[in-house]
Coordinates of C-alpha atoms in Angstrom, one line a residue:
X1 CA 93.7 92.1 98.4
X2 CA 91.1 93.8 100.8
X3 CA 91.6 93.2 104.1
X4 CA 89.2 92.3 106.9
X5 CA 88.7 93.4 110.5
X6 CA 89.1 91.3 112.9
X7 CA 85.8 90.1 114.7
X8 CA 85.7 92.9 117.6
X9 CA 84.0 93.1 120.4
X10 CA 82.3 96.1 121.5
X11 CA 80.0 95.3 124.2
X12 CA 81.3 95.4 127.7
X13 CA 78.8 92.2 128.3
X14 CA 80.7 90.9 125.4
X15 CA 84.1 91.7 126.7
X16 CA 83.4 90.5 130.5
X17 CA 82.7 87.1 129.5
X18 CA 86.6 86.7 128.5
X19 CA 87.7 87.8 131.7
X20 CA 91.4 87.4 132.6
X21 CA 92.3 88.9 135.9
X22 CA 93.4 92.0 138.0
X23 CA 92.9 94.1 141.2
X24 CA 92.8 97.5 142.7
X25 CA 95.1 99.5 145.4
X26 CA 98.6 100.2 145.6
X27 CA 101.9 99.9 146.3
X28 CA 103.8 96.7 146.3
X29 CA 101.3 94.3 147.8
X30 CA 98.5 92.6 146.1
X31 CA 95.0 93.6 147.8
X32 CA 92.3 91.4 147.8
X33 CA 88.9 92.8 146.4
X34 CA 85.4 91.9 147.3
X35 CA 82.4 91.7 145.0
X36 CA 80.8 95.6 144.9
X37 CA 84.6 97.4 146.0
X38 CA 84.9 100.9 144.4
X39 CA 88.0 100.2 142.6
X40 CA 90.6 103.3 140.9
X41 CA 91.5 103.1 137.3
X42 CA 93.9 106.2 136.3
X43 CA 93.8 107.8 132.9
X44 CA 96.9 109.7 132.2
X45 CA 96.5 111.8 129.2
X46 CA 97.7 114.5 127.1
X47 CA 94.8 116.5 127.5
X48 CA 96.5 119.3 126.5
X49 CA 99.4 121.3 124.5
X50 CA 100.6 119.9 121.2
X51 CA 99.4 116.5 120.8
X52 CA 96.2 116.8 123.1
X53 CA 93.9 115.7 120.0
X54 CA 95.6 111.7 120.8
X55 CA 95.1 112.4 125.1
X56 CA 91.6 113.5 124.1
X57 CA 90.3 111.2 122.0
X58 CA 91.9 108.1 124.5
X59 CA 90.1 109.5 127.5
X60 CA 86.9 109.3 125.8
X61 CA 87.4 105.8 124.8
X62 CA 88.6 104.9 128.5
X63 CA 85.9 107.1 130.1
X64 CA 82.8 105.3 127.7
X65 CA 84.2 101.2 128.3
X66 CA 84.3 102.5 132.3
X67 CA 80.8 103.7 131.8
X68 CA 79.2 100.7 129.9
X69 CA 81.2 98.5 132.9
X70 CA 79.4 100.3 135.6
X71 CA 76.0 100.0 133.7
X72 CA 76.6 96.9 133.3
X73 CA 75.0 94.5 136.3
X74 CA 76.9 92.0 136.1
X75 CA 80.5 93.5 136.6
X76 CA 81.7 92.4 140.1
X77 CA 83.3 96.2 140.8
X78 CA 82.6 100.0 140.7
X79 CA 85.1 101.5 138.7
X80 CA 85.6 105.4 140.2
X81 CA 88.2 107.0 136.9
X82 CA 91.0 108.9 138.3
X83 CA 92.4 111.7 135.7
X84 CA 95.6 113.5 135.5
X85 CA 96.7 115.8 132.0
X86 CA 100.4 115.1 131.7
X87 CA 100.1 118.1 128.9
X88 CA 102.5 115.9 126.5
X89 CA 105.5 116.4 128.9
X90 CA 107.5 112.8 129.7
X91 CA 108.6 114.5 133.4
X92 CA 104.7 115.5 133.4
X93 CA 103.5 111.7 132.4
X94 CA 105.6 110.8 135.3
X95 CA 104.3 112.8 138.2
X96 CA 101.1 111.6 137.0
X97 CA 102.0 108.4 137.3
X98 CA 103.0 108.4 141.0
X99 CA 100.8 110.6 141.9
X100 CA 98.3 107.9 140.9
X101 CA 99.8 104.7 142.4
X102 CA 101.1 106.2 145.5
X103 CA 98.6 108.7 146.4
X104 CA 95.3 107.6 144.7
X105 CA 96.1 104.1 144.8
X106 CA 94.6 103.2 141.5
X107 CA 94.5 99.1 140.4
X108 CA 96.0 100.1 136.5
X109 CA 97.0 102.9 134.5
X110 CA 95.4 103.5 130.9
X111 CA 97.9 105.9 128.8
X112 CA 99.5 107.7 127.8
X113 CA 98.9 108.4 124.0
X114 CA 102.7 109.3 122.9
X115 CA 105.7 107.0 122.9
X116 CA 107.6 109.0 125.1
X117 CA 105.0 110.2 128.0
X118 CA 104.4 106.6 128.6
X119 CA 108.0 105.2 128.5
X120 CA 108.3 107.6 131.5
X121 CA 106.1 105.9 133.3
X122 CA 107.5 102.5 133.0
X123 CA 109.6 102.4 135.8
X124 CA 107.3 103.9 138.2
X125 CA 105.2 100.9 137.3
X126 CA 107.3 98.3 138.0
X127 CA 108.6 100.3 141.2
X128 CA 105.1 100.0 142.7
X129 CA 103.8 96.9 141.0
X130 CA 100.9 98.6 139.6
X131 CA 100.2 97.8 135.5
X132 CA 100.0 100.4 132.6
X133 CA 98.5 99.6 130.0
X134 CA 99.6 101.9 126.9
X135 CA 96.9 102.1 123.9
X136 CA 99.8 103.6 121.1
X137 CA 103.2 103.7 122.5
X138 CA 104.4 102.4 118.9
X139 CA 108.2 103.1 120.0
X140 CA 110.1 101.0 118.7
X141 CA 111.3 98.2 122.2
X142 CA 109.1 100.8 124.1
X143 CA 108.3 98.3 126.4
X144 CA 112.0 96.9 127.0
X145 CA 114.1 97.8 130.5
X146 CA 117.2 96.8 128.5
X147 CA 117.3 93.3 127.1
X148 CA 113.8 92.2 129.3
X149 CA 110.6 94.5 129.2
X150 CA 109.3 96.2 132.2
X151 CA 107.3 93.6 134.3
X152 CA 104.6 95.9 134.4
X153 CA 104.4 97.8 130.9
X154 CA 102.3 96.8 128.8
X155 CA 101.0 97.8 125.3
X156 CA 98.3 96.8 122.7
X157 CA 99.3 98.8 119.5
X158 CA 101.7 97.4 117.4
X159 CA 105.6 99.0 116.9
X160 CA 106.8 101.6 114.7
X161 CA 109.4 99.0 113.1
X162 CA 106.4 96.8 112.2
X163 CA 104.1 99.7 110.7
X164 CA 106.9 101.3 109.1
X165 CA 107.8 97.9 107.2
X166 CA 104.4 97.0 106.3
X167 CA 104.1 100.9 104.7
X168 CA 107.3 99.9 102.5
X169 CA 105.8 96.7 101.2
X170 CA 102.6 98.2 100.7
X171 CA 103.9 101.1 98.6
X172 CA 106.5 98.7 96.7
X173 CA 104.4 95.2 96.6
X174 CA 100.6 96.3 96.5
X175 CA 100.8 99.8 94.7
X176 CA 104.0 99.0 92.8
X177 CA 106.2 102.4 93.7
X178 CA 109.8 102.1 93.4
X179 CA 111.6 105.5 94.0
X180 CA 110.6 107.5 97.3
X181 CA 111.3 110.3 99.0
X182 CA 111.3 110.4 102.6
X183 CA 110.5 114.1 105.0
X184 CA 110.5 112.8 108.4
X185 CA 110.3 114.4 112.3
X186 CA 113.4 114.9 114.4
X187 CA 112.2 112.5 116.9
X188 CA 112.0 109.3 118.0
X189 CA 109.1 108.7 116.2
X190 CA 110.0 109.8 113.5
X191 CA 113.7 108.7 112.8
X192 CA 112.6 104.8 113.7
X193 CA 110.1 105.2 110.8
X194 CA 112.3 106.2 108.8
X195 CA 115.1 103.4 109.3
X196 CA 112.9 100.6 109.0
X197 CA 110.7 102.1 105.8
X198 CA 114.2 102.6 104.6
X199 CA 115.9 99.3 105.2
X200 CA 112.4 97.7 103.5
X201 CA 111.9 99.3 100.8
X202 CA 115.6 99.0 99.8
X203 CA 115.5 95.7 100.7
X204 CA 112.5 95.1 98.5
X205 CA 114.7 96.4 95.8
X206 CA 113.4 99.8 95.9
X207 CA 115.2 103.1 95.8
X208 CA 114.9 105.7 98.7
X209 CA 116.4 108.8 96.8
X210 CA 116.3 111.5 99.2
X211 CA 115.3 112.4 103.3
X212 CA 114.6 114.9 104.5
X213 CA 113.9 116.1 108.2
X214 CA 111.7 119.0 109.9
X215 CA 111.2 119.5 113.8
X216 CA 107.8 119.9 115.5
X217 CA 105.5 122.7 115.3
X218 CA 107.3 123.6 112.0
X219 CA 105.1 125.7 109.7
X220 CA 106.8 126.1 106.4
X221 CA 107.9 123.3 104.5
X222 CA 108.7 125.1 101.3
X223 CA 112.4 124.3 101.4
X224 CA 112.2 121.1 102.2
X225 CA 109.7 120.2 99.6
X226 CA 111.4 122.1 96.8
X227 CA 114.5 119.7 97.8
X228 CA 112.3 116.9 96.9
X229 CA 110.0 117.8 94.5
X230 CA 112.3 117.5 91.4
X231 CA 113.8 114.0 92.6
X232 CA 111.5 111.7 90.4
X233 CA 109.9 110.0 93.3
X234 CA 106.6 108.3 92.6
X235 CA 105.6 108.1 96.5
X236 CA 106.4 110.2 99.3
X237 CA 106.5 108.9 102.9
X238 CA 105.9 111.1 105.8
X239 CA 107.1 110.3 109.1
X240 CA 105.2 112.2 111.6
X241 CA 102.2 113.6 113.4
X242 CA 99.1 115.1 111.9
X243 CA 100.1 118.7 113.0
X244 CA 102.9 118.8 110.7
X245 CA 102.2 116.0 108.1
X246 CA 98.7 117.6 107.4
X247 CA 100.4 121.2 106.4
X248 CA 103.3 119.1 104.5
X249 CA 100.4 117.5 102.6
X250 CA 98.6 120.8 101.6
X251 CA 101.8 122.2 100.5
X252 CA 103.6 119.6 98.6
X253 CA 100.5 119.5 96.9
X254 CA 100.2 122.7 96.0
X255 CA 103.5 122.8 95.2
X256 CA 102.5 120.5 92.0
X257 CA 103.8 117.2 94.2
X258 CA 101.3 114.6 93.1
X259 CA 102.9 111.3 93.3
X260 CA 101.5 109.0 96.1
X261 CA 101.6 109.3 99.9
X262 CA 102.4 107.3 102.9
X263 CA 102.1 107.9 106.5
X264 CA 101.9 105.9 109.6
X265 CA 99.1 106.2 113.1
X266 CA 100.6 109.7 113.5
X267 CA 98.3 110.8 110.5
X268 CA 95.1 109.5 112.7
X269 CA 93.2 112.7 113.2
X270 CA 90.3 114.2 112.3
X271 CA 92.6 117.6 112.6
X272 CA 94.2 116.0 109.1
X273 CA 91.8 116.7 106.8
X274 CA 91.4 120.3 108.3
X275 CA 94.9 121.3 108.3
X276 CA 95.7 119.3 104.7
X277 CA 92.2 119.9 103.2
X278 CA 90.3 117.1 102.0
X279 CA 90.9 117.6 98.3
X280 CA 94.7 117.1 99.0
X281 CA 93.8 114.0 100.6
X282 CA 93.7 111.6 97.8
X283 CA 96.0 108.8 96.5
X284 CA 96.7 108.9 100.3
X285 CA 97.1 105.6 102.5
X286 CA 97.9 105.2 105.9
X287 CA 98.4 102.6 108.5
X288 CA 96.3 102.0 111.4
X289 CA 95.2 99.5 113.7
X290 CA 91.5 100.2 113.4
X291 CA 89.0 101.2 110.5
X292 CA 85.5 101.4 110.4
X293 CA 85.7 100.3 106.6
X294 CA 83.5 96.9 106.1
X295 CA 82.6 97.2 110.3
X296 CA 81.2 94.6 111.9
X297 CA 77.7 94.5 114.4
X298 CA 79.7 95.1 117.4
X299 CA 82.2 97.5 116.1
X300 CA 78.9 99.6 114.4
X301 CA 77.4 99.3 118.4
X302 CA 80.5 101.0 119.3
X303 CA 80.5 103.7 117.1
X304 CA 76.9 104.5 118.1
X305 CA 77.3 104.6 121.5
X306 CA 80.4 106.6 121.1
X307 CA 78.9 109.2 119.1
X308 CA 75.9 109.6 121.1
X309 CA 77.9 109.9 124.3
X310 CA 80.4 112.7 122.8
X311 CA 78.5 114.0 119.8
X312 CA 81.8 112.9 117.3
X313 CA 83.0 109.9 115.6
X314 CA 86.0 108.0 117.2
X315 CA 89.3 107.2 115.6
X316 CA 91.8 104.9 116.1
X317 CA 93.1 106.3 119.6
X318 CA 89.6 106.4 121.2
X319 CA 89.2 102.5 120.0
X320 CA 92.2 101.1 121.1
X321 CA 91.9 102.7 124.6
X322 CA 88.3 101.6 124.8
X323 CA 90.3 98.1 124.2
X324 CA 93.4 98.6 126.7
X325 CA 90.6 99.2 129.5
X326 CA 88.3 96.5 128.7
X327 CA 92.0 94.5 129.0
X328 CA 92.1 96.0 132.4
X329 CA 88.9 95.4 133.9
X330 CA 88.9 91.9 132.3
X331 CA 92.0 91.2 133.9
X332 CA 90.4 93.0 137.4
X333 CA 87.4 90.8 137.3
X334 CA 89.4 87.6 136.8
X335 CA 92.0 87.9 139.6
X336 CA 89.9 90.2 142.0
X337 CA 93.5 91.0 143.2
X338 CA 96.5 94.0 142.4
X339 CA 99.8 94.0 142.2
X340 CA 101.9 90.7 141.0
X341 CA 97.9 89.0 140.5
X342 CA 96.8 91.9 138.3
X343 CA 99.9 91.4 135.9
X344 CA 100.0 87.8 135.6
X345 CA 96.5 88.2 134.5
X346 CA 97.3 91.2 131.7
X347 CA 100.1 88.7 130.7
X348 CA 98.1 85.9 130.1
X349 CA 95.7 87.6 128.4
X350 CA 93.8 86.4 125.2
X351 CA 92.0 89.3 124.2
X352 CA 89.4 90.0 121.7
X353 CA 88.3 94.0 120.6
X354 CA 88.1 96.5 118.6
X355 CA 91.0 96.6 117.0
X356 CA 91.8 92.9 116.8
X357 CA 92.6 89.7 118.4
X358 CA 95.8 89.4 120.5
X359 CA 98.6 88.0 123.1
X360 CA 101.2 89.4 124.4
X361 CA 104.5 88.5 123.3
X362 CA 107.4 88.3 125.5
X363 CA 108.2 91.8 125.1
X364 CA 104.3 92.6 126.7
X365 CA 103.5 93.8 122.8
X366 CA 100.4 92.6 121.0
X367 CA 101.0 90.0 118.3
X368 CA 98.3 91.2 115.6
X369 CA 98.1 93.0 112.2
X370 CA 98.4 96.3 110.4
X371 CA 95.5 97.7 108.6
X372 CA 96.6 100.8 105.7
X373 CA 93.4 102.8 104.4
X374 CA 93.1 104.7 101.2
X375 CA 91.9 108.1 101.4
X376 CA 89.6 109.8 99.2
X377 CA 89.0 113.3 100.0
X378 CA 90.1 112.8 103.3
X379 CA 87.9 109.9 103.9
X380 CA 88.4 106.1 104.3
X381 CA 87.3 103.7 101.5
X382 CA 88.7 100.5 101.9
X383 CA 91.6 98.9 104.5
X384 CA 94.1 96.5 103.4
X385 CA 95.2 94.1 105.8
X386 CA 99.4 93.9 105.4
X387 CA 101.8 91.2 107.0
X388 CA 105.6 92.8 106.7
X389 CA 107.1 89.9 107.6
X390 CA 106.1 87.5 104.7

């Protein structure tokens, strides 16, 4: 059945009046703040190198909910962004990362984009008691420091176990595939998709009947896809970023491939549709936590205000950091305090945005749901909301 958005909330006037808690500074003391304080936020981003189209789109998103809070007269703080380009590198995210808690003394963290870059960052978090909030570190027990998660890691997008699950049950339940092949990324990323899609689409009584894998910043795909081609599958799943997936697309395509296709968040790029071309991009689905299929008042607000400050459309990435930062300056405006204060008030957090309704879990991941779109010449036309676990 066709799934709804959540109510979302895109105003910042909207958001402050669900204030949680938070504070500015550094280190491992909390600091009280006064009403008017310039307080640091840091934005640690892959603004460049391979996968600077996620970095870029998430600073946007941060920089406009940091913008529409200082506009707004009512917001106890001025918010001053501190910005650091980790270039996709996880010994580059880290840097960053103390470079902005020790040094710039910045209240939270927003970012990074990838799984890995953030991870690195965790422990630096929890070493100064200064929150990071990750908008799409879907790794799967990103958040976990062994069998407890890092006091001060926090994420709002759901996991790669959970998206890859709710893929296989759409593909076998909803669309009614049964045989699939499977090209994944040598990564992280990649390989967890893979095992859970597996395991539930199998499970589901479904057959996977061949995988196969690629590495990133591959270009040629002809051998993999001629492995595949000839298998009988009725729906192919690709586990992996738009960079590859889109050229995958294009040539399996072209190749005479026409069954059905499946991706996860990594396909969330307008850089999809020009590397795959838009008439390869039907029969196409994809999940995601955020759509602008059926979109309510406040989520329209936000698209306007976001196109006219950038002159482009967001995506998924730019909404759910414009989310993780309201979380943060909610939490800030709340508990007027850092450190210990500030995470107590993330934790507690009942948040309501863009790209749903949450709490954390004890694992400081969002409890919500996946959203799949259909594509039809590259574009959205309807979103499907999908529970894997019933």
């Amino acid at each position: 059945m066709k799934g709804k958005l959540l109510k979302t909330f895109a105003s910042s006037a909207v958001a402050l009046s669900m204030l949680v808690g938070c504070s500015s500074g550094s280190g491992t003391a909390s600091t009280e703040l006064k009403e008017g304080d310039t307080v640091k936020i840091g934005l640690n981003y892959e603004l460049s190198g391979a996968v600077a189209s996620y970095g870029q789109a998430e600073y946007k998103g941060a920089s406009l909910a940091i913008k529409q809070y200082n506009e707004n007269k009512d917001s106890k703080y001025k918010i001053k962004a501190v910005k650091m380009d980790n270039k996709g590198d996880a010994s580059e995210s880290t840097s960053a990362a103390t470079k902005l808690m020790t040094e710039d003394g910045v209240a939270f963290v927003v970012g990074p984009a990838t799984s890995g870059a953030s991870i690195a960052t965790y422990p630096v978090a929890d070493q100064n008691q200064v929150p990071v909030i990750s908008p799409s570190a879907t790794q799967v027990d990103a958040t976990m420091n062994g069998d407890s998660p890092y006091e001060y890691a926090f994420r709002i997008c759901f996991e790669d176990s959970y998206q890859g699950k709710a893929m296989a049950k759409f593909g076998y339940e909803n669309l009614g595939k049964r045989k699939a092949v499977i090209i994944n990324e040598v990564s992280d990323y990649g390989k967890g998709l893979t095992k859970v899609f597996t395991q539930k689409f199998e499970d589901l009584g479904g057959e996977v009947v061949a995988t196969e894998s690629y590495n990133a910043k591959d270009t040629d795909f002809a051998g993999i896809i001629t492995k595949v081609k000839d298998k009988g599958a009725d729906v192919l799943f690709i586990a992996g970023y738009y960079s590859e997936a889109g050229l995958i697309i294009k040539q399996a395509r072209e190749a005479g491939m026409d069954c059905t296709i499946l991706g996860a968040d990594g396909f969330e790029s307008e850089k999809l549709v020009e590397l795959a071309g838009k008439e390869n991009l039907n029969n196409c689905y994809y999940s995601t936590a955020y759509t602008t299929v059926n979109a309510s008042d406040d989520l329209t607000a936000f698209v306007d205000a976001y196109t006219k400050e950038y002159g482009e459309a967001p995506n998924m990435f730019s909404a759910l950091t414009y989310d993780a930062t309201n979380l943060g300056l909610q939490a800030l405006e709340k508990a007027g305090k850092t450190g210990a204060d500030l995470q107590k008030a993330i934790a507690d957090a009942k948040f309501e945005g863009l790209t749903g309704s949450f709490t954390f879990d004890k694992t400081h991941s969002p409890k919500k749901s996946v959203l799949v779109v259909n594509l039809v010449d590259g574009v959205q036309t309807e979103a499907v909301s999908v529970d894997p676990n019933k």
